[in-house]
Amino acid sequence: MKTKNTLFYKIAGVLTLLFVVLAFLITKTSTQLSEDYHDEITQGLNKNVAGFIVEEIQGLYDGDSVVGSKMSSLMHHVMATNPATEVYLLDLEGNILKHVAMNKEVKATSIDLKPITEFIAQDGEVFIKGDDPKLPGTKKIFSAAPYLYKDKKVGYIYTIVGGNDYDSLIKKHEASYIRKLSMRNILYALFAALLVALLSIYIITRNFNKIIAAFTSFKNGDHDARVAGVQHGEMGLLANTYNDMADTIQSNIQDLQSVDNLRKELIANISHDLRTPIASIQGFVETIMIKGDTLEDKEKQRYMEIVLKNSERLKKLVNDLFELSVLEANQKAVQPEALQMAEIIQDIADKYRIIAKNKGVSINTVYSKDLPFVYADIALIDRALQNIIDNAIKHCEQGDVVTLELYTVNDQVMVKVSDTGRGIESQELPYIFERYRKGKFYSDATKGSGLGLAIVKKIMDLHNSTIKVDSILNQGTQFYFNLPVLKRTASL
């Protein structure tokens, strides 16, 4: 399944957004600072313009009226010095009485006096902007001075340096200036983006290096190597996936090692049990061959019985090994059919009564005649029951009882085989279904191959059932498993 490189898109998106934001902010800030710088210098150079006009044009305003001839002189003076300068005569409330302003129409009738009074108080040393009468709502640099009549302040001279001609010139050259400024801004933005990209790549490669180091250590045999400190994003997902994979592989390796150890133990135990009957058979056969003419018939008969007994034991061991191998390789096809378990346990009980009687052990059966049919493989279930009963008889003494019991529980037929034999020690119980487990439970090699209960467990696995065991030492043991009734299960 192909996945999108979301990490790439995230980094690309962040870098692109950062580039655009930085370019915009730098351009905007640089333009504004440049304008403020130019305005501040211009205002500083022209701070005394209003004062000069006051000194040059005397008798312009007496507090009640404006002298027309003086206004003509004012206009002539302004045109001669700087046609771009706008001059406004204000009364003490800031109302515009007369003005000299070229081009655009003056739209405002008054001007805010607060910037003017602050400018005058600071003697023009403060950078401040005032109202633009031609464009109400906008601010311009200015020069201002009080207008005196007979040493009494009657108004203000308010001048805007540059005015609209200055604005037109700024607009004319603004595009070229911004293009040049933008080129520098792009370089700044690219440099910042490069730093961020390098930092991002460092963080990413740092996490990659952690993951690569863990992979390398694991490959070199350190199966405990894990990626630590990488939890979030795609790198975190990769690290967690590796950690889970490493846990699974390590668990599988441990399982394989355990299986290999069991295999070695199995081979050693089987070799021992194969060697014992073979050595016995070989020894007695050689004895018969060497001393054949000198042996009495009774003694020869006993030797032959021992050879036969060991031959049967050897045959059983080989058959059990073959059967377990077939079951574990899933080469045994389960052939389920409708079964009446009461008939099966009765037949098995009858078959084992003679063997049990010779040992002084009784076999009982307990079941109801109206038990439902179950759905299972008759040959495999019969084999499992034989192994369980054979195991029970071997661990009973004279006077003990083996009981085969059937009953229903929640649409299941429960099969229980119990005995009053010597029981199994608690530390042995978890292992009795393992292949060829050799403990005190199997200490007597003549009692079996050690594979019978492993075969039983595999048969139960094939029927999706579970074989369980309870035991109390010197009081007895019970094995039990359940099979589904026919009406609930159509197939295995």
Coordinates of C-alpha atoms in Angstrom, one line a residue:
M1 CA 0.0 0.0 0.0
K2 CA 1.5 3.3 -1.1
T3 CA 1.5 6.1 1.6
K4 CA 1.9 9.8 1.1
N5 CA 5.1 11.4 2.4
T6 CA 3.2 13.6 4.9
L7 CA 6.5 14.6 6.6
F8 CA 7.8 16.1 3.4
Y9 CA 4.6 18.1 2.8
K10 CA 4.6 19.3 6.4
I11 CA 8.2 20.6 6.2
A12 CA 7.6 22.1 2.7
G13 CA 4.4 23.8 3.9
V14 CA 6.1 25.2 7.0
L15 CA 9.1 26.5 5.0
T16 CA 6.9 28.0 2.3
L17 CA 4.7 29.7 4.9
L18 CA 7.7 31.0 6.8
F19 CA 9.2 32.4 3.6
V20 CA 6.1 34.3 2.6
V21 CA 5.5 35.7 6.1
L22 CA 9.1 36.7 6.5
A23 CA 9.2 38.3 3.1
F24 CA 6.0 40.2 3.8
L25 CA 7.0 41.4 7.3
I26 CA 10.5 42.4 6.2
T27 CA 9.2 44.3 3.2
K28 CA 6.5 46.0 5.2
T29 CA 8.7 46.9 8.1
S30 CA 11.5 48.1 5.9
T31 CA 9.2 50.3 3.9
Q32 CA 7.6 51.8 7.0
L33 CA 10.9 52.4 8.7
S34 CA 12.3 53.9 5.6
E35 CA 9.4 56.3 5.2
D36 CA 9.5 57.2 8.9
Y37 CA 13.3 57.8 8.6
H38 CA 12.8 60.1 5.6
D39 CA 9.9 61.9 7.2
E40 CA 11.8 62.4 10.4
I41 CA 14.8 63.8 8.5
T42 CA 12.6 66.0 6.4
Q43 CA 10.7 67.3 9.4
G44 CA 13.9 68.1 11.2
L45 CA 15.3 70.0 8.2
N46 CA 12.0 72.0 7.8
K47 CA 11.1 72.5 11.5
N48 CA 11.7 76.2 11.3
V49 CA 9.8 76.9 8.1
A50 CA 6.7 78.1 10.0
G51 CA 8.8 80.4 12.2
F52 CA 10.5 81.9 9.1
I53 CA 7.0 82.6 7.6
V54 CA 5.9 84.3 10.8
E55 CA 9.0 86.5 10.8
E56 CA 8.6 87.4 7.1
I57 CA 4.9 88.1 6.9
Q58 CA 3.9 90.5 9.6
G59 CA 0.4 92.0 9.9
L60 CA -1.3 89.0 8.3
Y61 CA -3.8 88.5 11.1
D62 CA -4.9 90.6 14.0
G63 CA -7.1 88.1 15.7
D64 CA -10.3 89.4 14.0
S65 CA -9.5 89.6 10.3
V66 CA -7.0 88.5 7.6
V67 CA -5.3 91.1 5.5
G68 CA -5.7 90.1 1.8
S69 CA -2.6 91.9 0.6
K70 CA -0.5 90.1 3.1
M71 CA -2.0 86.8 1.9
S72 CA -0.8 87.6 -1.7
S73 CA 2.6 88.4 -0.3
L74 CA 2.5 85.0 1.6
M75 CA 1.6 83.2 -1.6
H76 CA 4.4 84.9 -3.5
H77 CA 6.9 84.0 -0.8
V78 CA 5.8 80.4 -0.8
M79 CA 5.9 80.0 -4.6
A80 CA 9.3 81.6 -4.7
T81 CA 10.8 79.3 -2.0
N82 CA 9.0 75.9 -2.3
P83 CA 5.9 75.5 -4.4
A84 CA 5.2 72.1 -2.8
T85 CA 4.8 73.7 0.7
E86 CA 1.3 74.1 2.0
V87 CA 0.7 77.0 4.5
Y88 CA -2.4 77.3 6.7
L89 CA -3.4 80.1 9.0
L90 CA -5.2 78.9 12.0
D91 CA -7.0 80.6 14.8
L92 CA -6.6 79.7 18.4
E93 CA -9.2 76.9 18.1
G94 CA -7.5 75.3 15.1
N95 CA -10.0 76.5 12.5
I96 CA -8.5 77.2 9.1
L97 CA -8.8 80.9 8.3
K98 CA -6.7 81.1 5.0
H99 CA -4.4 78.8 3.2
V100 CA -1.9 78.5 0.4
A101 CA -2.0 75.1 -1.1
M102 CA -1.6 74.1 -4.7
N103 CA -3.4 71.4 -6.7
K104 CA -5.9 69.6 -4.5
E105 CA -8.8 71.2 -2.8
V106 CA -8.6 71.7 1.0
K107 CA -11.4 69.6 2.5
A108 CA -10.9 70.1 6.2
T109 CA -12.1 73.2 8.0
S110 CA -10.1 72.7 11.2
I111 CA -6.9 71.0 12.4
D112 CA -6.2 69.1 15.7
L113 CA -4.1 71.4 17.8
K114 CA -2.6 68.7 20.1
P115 CA 0.3 67.7 17.7
I116 CA 0.9 71.5 17.0
T117 CA 1.2 72.4 20.7
E118 CA 3.4 69.5 21.4
F119 CA 5.6 70.4 18.4
I120 CA 5.9 74.0 19.6
A121 CA 6.6 72.9 23.2
Q122 CA 9.5 70.6 22.0
D123 CA 10.8 73.3 19.7
G124 CA 10.4 71.0 16.8
E125 CA 12.8 68.3 18.2
V126 CA 10.1 65.6 18.4
F127 CA 9.0 63.5 15.4
I128 CA 5.3 63.9 15.2
K129 CA 2.7 64.0 12.4
G130 CA -0.3 66.2 12.2
D131 CA -3.6 66.4 10.2
D132 CA -3.6 66.7 6.4
P133 CA -6.4 69.2 5.5
K134 CA -6.5 67.9 1.9
L135 CA -6.9 64.3 3.0
P136 CA -8.8 64.2 6.3
G137 CA -7.9 61.1 8.4
T138 CA -4.3 61.0 7.2
K139 CA -1.2 62.3 8.9
K140 CA 1.7 64.3 7.5
I141 CA 4.9 65.8 8.8
F142 CA 4.6 69.5 9.5
S143 CA 6.1 72.7 10.9
A144 CA 4.2 75.0 13.2
A145 CA 4.7 78.3 15.0
P146 CA 2.5 80.6 17.0
Y147 CA 1.4 83.9 15.2
L148 CA 1.7 87.0 17.3
Y149 CA -0.1 90.3 17.0
K150 CA 1.3 93.1 19.3
D151 CA 3.1 90.4 21.2
K152 CA -0.1 88.5 21.8
K153 CA -0.7 85.0 20.3
V154 CA -3.7 85.2 18.0
G155 CA -3.2 82.0 15.9
Y156 CA -0.8 79.5 14.3
I157 CA 1.1 79.1 11.1
Y158 CA 0.8 75.5 10.1
T159 CA 2.9 74.2 7.2
I160 CA 3.0 70.8 5.5
V161 CA 6.3 70.3 3.7
G162 CA 6.0 68.5 0.4
G163 CA 2.3 68.1 0.4
N164 CA 0.7 66.3 -2.5
D165 CA 3.6 66.8 -4.8
Y166 CA 5.8 65.0 -2.3
D167 CA 3.3 62.2 -2.1
S168 CA 3.2 61.9 -5.9
L169 CA 6.9 61.7 -6.0
I170 CA 7.0 59.0 -3.3
K171 CA 4.4 56.9 -5.2
K172 CA 6.4 57.4 -8.5
H173 CA 9.5 55.8 -7.0
E174 CA 7.9 53.5 -4.6
A175 CA 7.6 50.5 -7.0
S176 CA 11.3 50.7 -7.9
Y177 CA 12.3 51.0 -4.3
I178 CA 10.1 48.1 -3.2
R179 CA 11.5 45.9 -6.0
K180 CA 15.1 46.6 -4.8
L181 CA 14.0 46.1 -1.2
S182 CA 12.2 42.9 -2.0
M183 CA 15.3 41.4 -3.6
R184 CA 17.2 41.9 -0.3
N185 CA 14.2 40.7 1.6
I186 CA 14.1 37.5 -0.4
L187 CA 17.8 36.9 0.5
Y188 CA 17.0 37.4 4.1
A189 CA 14.0 35.1 3.9
L190 CA 16.0 32.4 2.1
F191 CA 18.7 32.6 4.7
A192 CA 16.1 32.3 7.5
A193 CA 14.4 29.4 5.6
L194 CA 17.8 27.7 5.2
L195 CA 18.5 27.9 8.9
V196 CA 15.1 26.4 9.7
A197 CA 15.6 23.7 7.1
L198 CA 19.0 22.8 8.5
L199 CA 17.5 22.7 12.0
S200 CA 14.6 20.5 10.8
I201 CA 16.9 18.2 8.9
Y202 CA 19.2 17.9 12.0
I203 CA 16.2 17.0 14.2
I204 CA 15.0 14.4 11.6
T205 CA 18.4 12.9 10.9
R206 CA 19.1 12.8 14.6
N207 CA 16.0 10.6 15.1
F208 CA 17.0 8.6 12.0
N209 CA 20.4 8.0 13.4
K210 CA 18.8 6.6 16.6
I211 CA 16.7 4.2 14.6
I212 CA 19.6 3.2 12.4
A213 CA 21.8 2.6 15.4
A214 CA 19.1 0.4 16.9
F215 CA 18.8 -1.6 13.7
T216 CA 22.6 -2.0 13.5
S217 CA 22.9 -3.2 17.1
F218 CA 20.0 -5.6 16.6
K219 CA 21.7 -7.0 13.4
N220 CA 25.0 -7.4 15.3
G221 CA 23.3 -9.6 17.9
D222 CA 22.1 -7.1 20.6
H223 CA 18.5 -8.2 20.6
D224 CA 17.7 -5.8 23.5
A225 CA 18.4 -2.8 21.3
R226 CA 15.4 -0.4 21.2
V227 CA 14.8 3.1 20.0
A228 CA 14.2 5.5 22.9
G229 CA 13.1 9.1 23.0
V230 CA 11.3 9.1 19.6
Q231 CA 7.6 9.1 20.3
H232 CA 5.8 11.5 18.0
G233 CA 5.1 11.9 14.2
E234 CA 6.3 9.6 11.5
M235 CA 9.6 9.1 13.2
G236 CA 7.7 8.0 16.4
L237 CA 5.6 5.6 14.3
L238 CA 8.7 4.2 12.7
A239 CA 10.4 3.8 16.0
N240 CA 7.4 2.2 17.7
T241 CA 7.0 -0.2 14.7
Y242 CA 10.7 -1.2 15.0
N243 CA 10.4 -1.7 18.7
D244 CA 7.3 -3.9 18.3
M245 CA 9.0 -5.8 15.5
A246 CA 12.1 -6.3 17.7
D247 CA 10.0 -7.5 20.6
T248 CA 8.2 -10.0 18.3
I249 CA 11.5 -11.2 16.8
Q250 CA 13.1 -11.5 20.2
S251 CA 10.1 -13.5 21.5
N252 CA 10.3 -15.7 18.4
I253 CA 14.0 -16.3 18.9
Q254 CA 13.4 -17.2 22.5
D255 CA 10.6 -19.6 21.5
L256 CA 12.9 -21.1 18.8
Q257 CA 15.6 -21.5 21.4
S258 CA 13.1 -23.1 23.8
V259 CA 11.9 -25.4 21.1
D260 CA 15.4 -26.3 20.2
N261 CA 16.2 -27.1 23.8
L262 CA 13.0 -29.3 23.9
R263 CA 14.1 -30.9 20.7
K264 CA 17.5 -31.7 22.1
E265 CA 15.9 -33.0 25.3
L266 CA 13.4 -35.0 23.3
I267 CA 16.1 -36.6 21.2
A268 CA 18.1 -37.4 24.3
N269 CA 15.2 -39.0 26.0
I270 CA 14.0 -40.9 23.0
S271 CA 17.5 -42.1 22.4
H272 CA 17.7 -43.3 26.0
D273 CA 14.3 -45.1 25.8
L274 CA 15.1 -46.6 22.4
R275 CA 18.5 -47.8 23.7
T276 CA 17.0 -49.5 26.8
P277 CA 14.7 -52.0 25.1
I278 CA 17.0 -52.5 22.2
A279 CA 19.9 -53.3 24.6
S280 CA 17.6 -55.6 26.6
I281 CA 16.4 -57.4 23.4
Q282 CA 20.0 -57.7 22.1
G283 CA 21.3 -59.0 25.5
F284 CA 18.7 -61.7 25.9
V285 CA 18.9 -62.8 22.3
E286 CA 22.7 -63.1 22.6
T287 CA 22.3 -65.1 25.8
I288 CA 19.8 -67.5 24.2
M289 CA 22.1 -67.9 21.2
I290 CA 25.2 -68.5 23.3
K291 CA 23.6 -70.7 26.0
G292 CA 20.8 -72.1 23.9
D293 CA 21.6 -75.8 24.5
T294 CA 22.3 -75.3 28.2
L295 CA 19.3 -73.2 29.1
E296 CA 16.2 -74.9 30.6
D297 CA 13.0 -74.5 28.7
K298 CA 11.5 -72.5 31.6
E299 CA 14.4 -70.1 31.6
K300 CA 14.4 -69.8 27.9
Q301 CA 10.7 -69.1 27.9
R302 CA 11.2 -66.3 30.5
Y303 CA 14.0 -64.7 28.3
M304 CA 11.7 -64.8 25.3
E305 CA 8.9 -63.2 27.2
I306 CA 11.3 -60.3 28.2
V307 CA 12.4 -59.9 24.6
L308 CA 8.7 -59.8 23.5
K309 CA 7.8 -57.3 26.2
N310 CA 10.7 -55.0 25.2
S311 CA 9.8 -55.4 21.5
E312 CA 6.2 -54.4 22.3
R313 CA 7.4 -51.4 24.3
L314 CA 9.8 -50.4 21.4
K315 CA 6.9 -50.7 18.9
K316 CA 4.7 -48.6 21.1
L317 CA 7.3 -45.9 21.4
V318 CA 7.9 -45.7 17.7
N319 CA 4.1 -45.7 17.0
D320 CA 3.6 -42.9 19.5
L321 CA 6.4 -40.9 17.9
F322 CA 5.0 -41.4 14.5
E323 CA 1.4 -40.5 15.6
L324 CA 2.5 -37.3 17.4
S325 CA 4.6 -36.2 14.4
V326 CA 1.6 -36.7 12.1
L327 CA -0.7 -34.8 14.4
E328 CA 1.8 -31.9 14.9
A329 CA 2.4 -31.6 11.1
N330 CA -1.4 -31.4 10.6
Q331 CA -1.2 -34.4 8.2
K332 CA -4.0 -36.1 10.1
A333 CA -7.4 -35.1 8.6
V334 CA -10.2 -34.9 11.2
Q335 CA -13.3 -36.8 10.1
P336 CA -16.1 -35.8 12.4
E337 CA -19.3 -37.7 12.7
A338 CA -22.2 -38.1 15.1
L339 CA -21.1 -40.0 18.2
Q340 CA -22.8 -41.5 21.2
M341 CA -20.2 -41.1 23.9
A342 CA -21.9 -43.5 26.2
E343 CA -21.2 -46.4 23.8
I344 CA -17.5 -45.3 23.4
I345 CA -16.7 -45.2 27.1
Q346 CA -18.5 -48.4 27.7
D347 CA -16.5 -50.2 25.0
I348 CA -13.2 -48.7 26.3
A349 CA -14.1 -49.7 29.9
D350 CA -14.8 -53.3 28.9
K351 CA -11.6 -53.4 26.9
Y352 CA -9.5 -52.3 29.9
R353 CA -11.3 -54.3 32.7
I354 CA -9.1 -57.3 32.2
I355 CA -5.9 -55.2 32.4
A356 CA -7.2 -53.4 35.4
K357 CA -8.4 -56.5 37.1
N358 CA -4.9 -58.1 36.9
K359 CA -3.6 -55.1 38.8
G360 CA -6.5 -55.1 41.3
V361 CA -8.0 -51.9 40.0
S362 CA -11.8 -51.4 39.3
I363 CA -13.3 -49.5 36.4
N364 CA -16.7 -47.8 36.7
T365 CA -18.8 -45.8 34.2
V366 CA -21.3 -43.1 35.1
Y367 CA -23.5 -41.6 32.5
S368 CA -27.1 -40.9 31.5
K369 CA -28.9 -42.9 28.9
D370 CA -30.4 -39.8 27.2
L371 CA -27.1 -38.0 26.5
P372 CA -27.1 -36.1 23.2
F373 CA -24.9 -37.0 20.3
V374 CA -21.6 -35.2 19.9
Y375 CA -19.8 -34.3 16.7
A376 CA -16.2 -35.6 16.6
D377 CA -13.7 -38.0 15.1
I378 CA -14.4 -41.3 16.6
A379 CA -10.9 -42.8 16.0
L380 CA -9.1 -39.8 17.5
I381 CA -11.5 -39.5 20.6
D382 CA -11.1 -43.3 21.2
R383 CA -7.3 -42.9 21.0
A384 CA -7.3 -40.0 23.5
L385 CA -9.5 -41.8 25.9
Q386 CA -7.3 -44.9 25.7
N387 CA -4.2 -42.9 26.5
I388 CA -5.9 -41.2 29.5
I389 CA -7.3 -44.5 30.9
D390 CA -4.0 -46.3 30.3
N391 CA -2.2 -43.6 32.1
A392 CA -4.7 -43.7 35.0
I393 CA -4.4 -47.5 35.5
K394 CA -0.6 -47.3 35.4
H395 CA -0.6 -44.9 38.3
C396 CA -3.1 -46.8 40.4
E397 CA -2.4 -49.5 43.0
Q398 CA -4.5 -52.5 44.1
G399 CA -7.8 -51.4 45.4
D400 CA -7.9 -48.1 43.5
V401 CA -10.8 -47.1 41.2
V402 CA -10.9 -45.6 37.7
T403 CA -14.2 -43.8 36.9
L404 CA -15.4 -42.8 33.4
E405 CA -18.1 -40.1 33.6
L406 CA -20.3 -38.3 31.1
Y407 CA -22.6 -35.3 31.7
T408 CA -23.9 -32.2 29.9
V409 CA -23.0 -28.6 30.6
N410 CA -24.3 -25.7 28.4
D411 CA -24.9 -27.7 25.2
Q412 CA -21.5 -29.5 25.8
V413 CA -20.9 -33.1 26.8
M414 CA -18.3 -33.2 29.5
V415 CA -16.0 -36.3 29.5
K416 CA -14.2 -37.0 32.8
V417 CA -11.7 -39.7 33.7
S418 CA -10.8 -39.9 37.4
D419 CA -8.8 -42.2 39.5
T420 CA -7.9 -42.7 43.2
G421 CA -4.3 -43.4 42.4
R422 CA -1.2 -41.7 43.8
G423 CA -1.8 -38.4 42.1
I424 CA 0.6 -35.9 40.6
E425 CA 2.8 -33.4 42.4
S426 CA 1.7 -29.8 41.9
Q427 CA 5.0 -28.7 40.3
E428 CA 4.5 -31.4 37.6
L429 CA 0.9 -30.5 36.6
P430 CA 1.8 -27.6 34.3
Y431 CA 4.1 -29.8 32.2
I432 CA 2.4 -33.2 31.9
F433 CA 1.1 -32.4 28.4
E434 CA 4.5 -31.4 27.0
R435 CA 6.2 -33.7 24.6
Y436 CA 8.2 -36.3 26.4
R437 CA 8.2 -34.5 29.7
K438 CA 10.3 -36.5 32.1
G439 CA 9.6 -35.9 35.8
K440 CA 8.6 -38.0 38.8
F441 CA 5.3 -38.6 37.0
Y442 CA 7.2 -40.6 34.3
S443 CA 10.2 -41.7 36.4
D444 CA 9.5 -45.4 35.7
A445 CA 10.4 -45.9 32.1
T446 CA 8.4 -49.1 31.9
K447 CA 5.2 -47.1 32.4
G448 CA 5.1 -45.7 28.8
S449 CA 6.7 -43.6 26.2
G450 CA 6.0 -40.2 27.8
L451 CA 4.1 -39.1 24.6
G452 CA 0.6 -40.3 25.5
L453 CA -0.7 -37.1 27.1
A454 CA 1.0 -34.9 24.4
I455 CA -1.0 -36.9 21.8
V456 CA -4.2 -36.4 23.9
K457 CA -3.6 -32.6 23.9
K458 CA -3.0 -32.4 20.2
I459 CA -6.2 -34.4 19.5
M460 CA -8.1 -32.0 21.7
D461 CA -6.6 -29.0 19.8
L462 CA -7.8 -30.5 16.6
H463 CA -11.4 -30.6 18.1
N464 CA -11.1 -27.0 19.4
S465 CA -11.4 -28.4 22.9
T466 CA -9.1 -28.2 25.9
I467 CA -7.9 -31.1 28.1
K468 CA -7.6 -30.1 31.8
V469 CA -6.3 -31.9 34.8
D470 CA -6.8 -31.7 38.6
S471 CA -4.8 -33.8 41.0
I472 CA -4.1 -34.1 44.7
L473 CA -1.0 -36.1 45.7
N474 CA -1.9 -39.5 47.2
Q475 CA -5.6 -38.9 46.6
G476 CA -6.1 -39.1 42.9
T477 CA -6.3 -37.4 39.5
Q478 CA -9.0 -36.4 37.1
F479 CA -8.8 -35.5 33.4
Y480 CA -11.7 -33.8 31.7
F481 CA -12.6 -32.2 28.3
N482 CA -15.8 -31.2 26.5
L483 CA -17.2 -31.9 23.1
P484 CA -20.0 -29.9 21.3
V485 CA -23.4 -31.5 20.9
L486 CA -24.5 -32.3 17.4
K487 CA -27.2 -29.7 17.1
R488 CA -24.9 -26.9 17.8
T489 CA -22.0 -27.8 15.5
A490 CA -22.2 -29.0 11.9
S491 CA -18.5 -29.1 11.2
L492 CA -15.1 -28.8 12.9

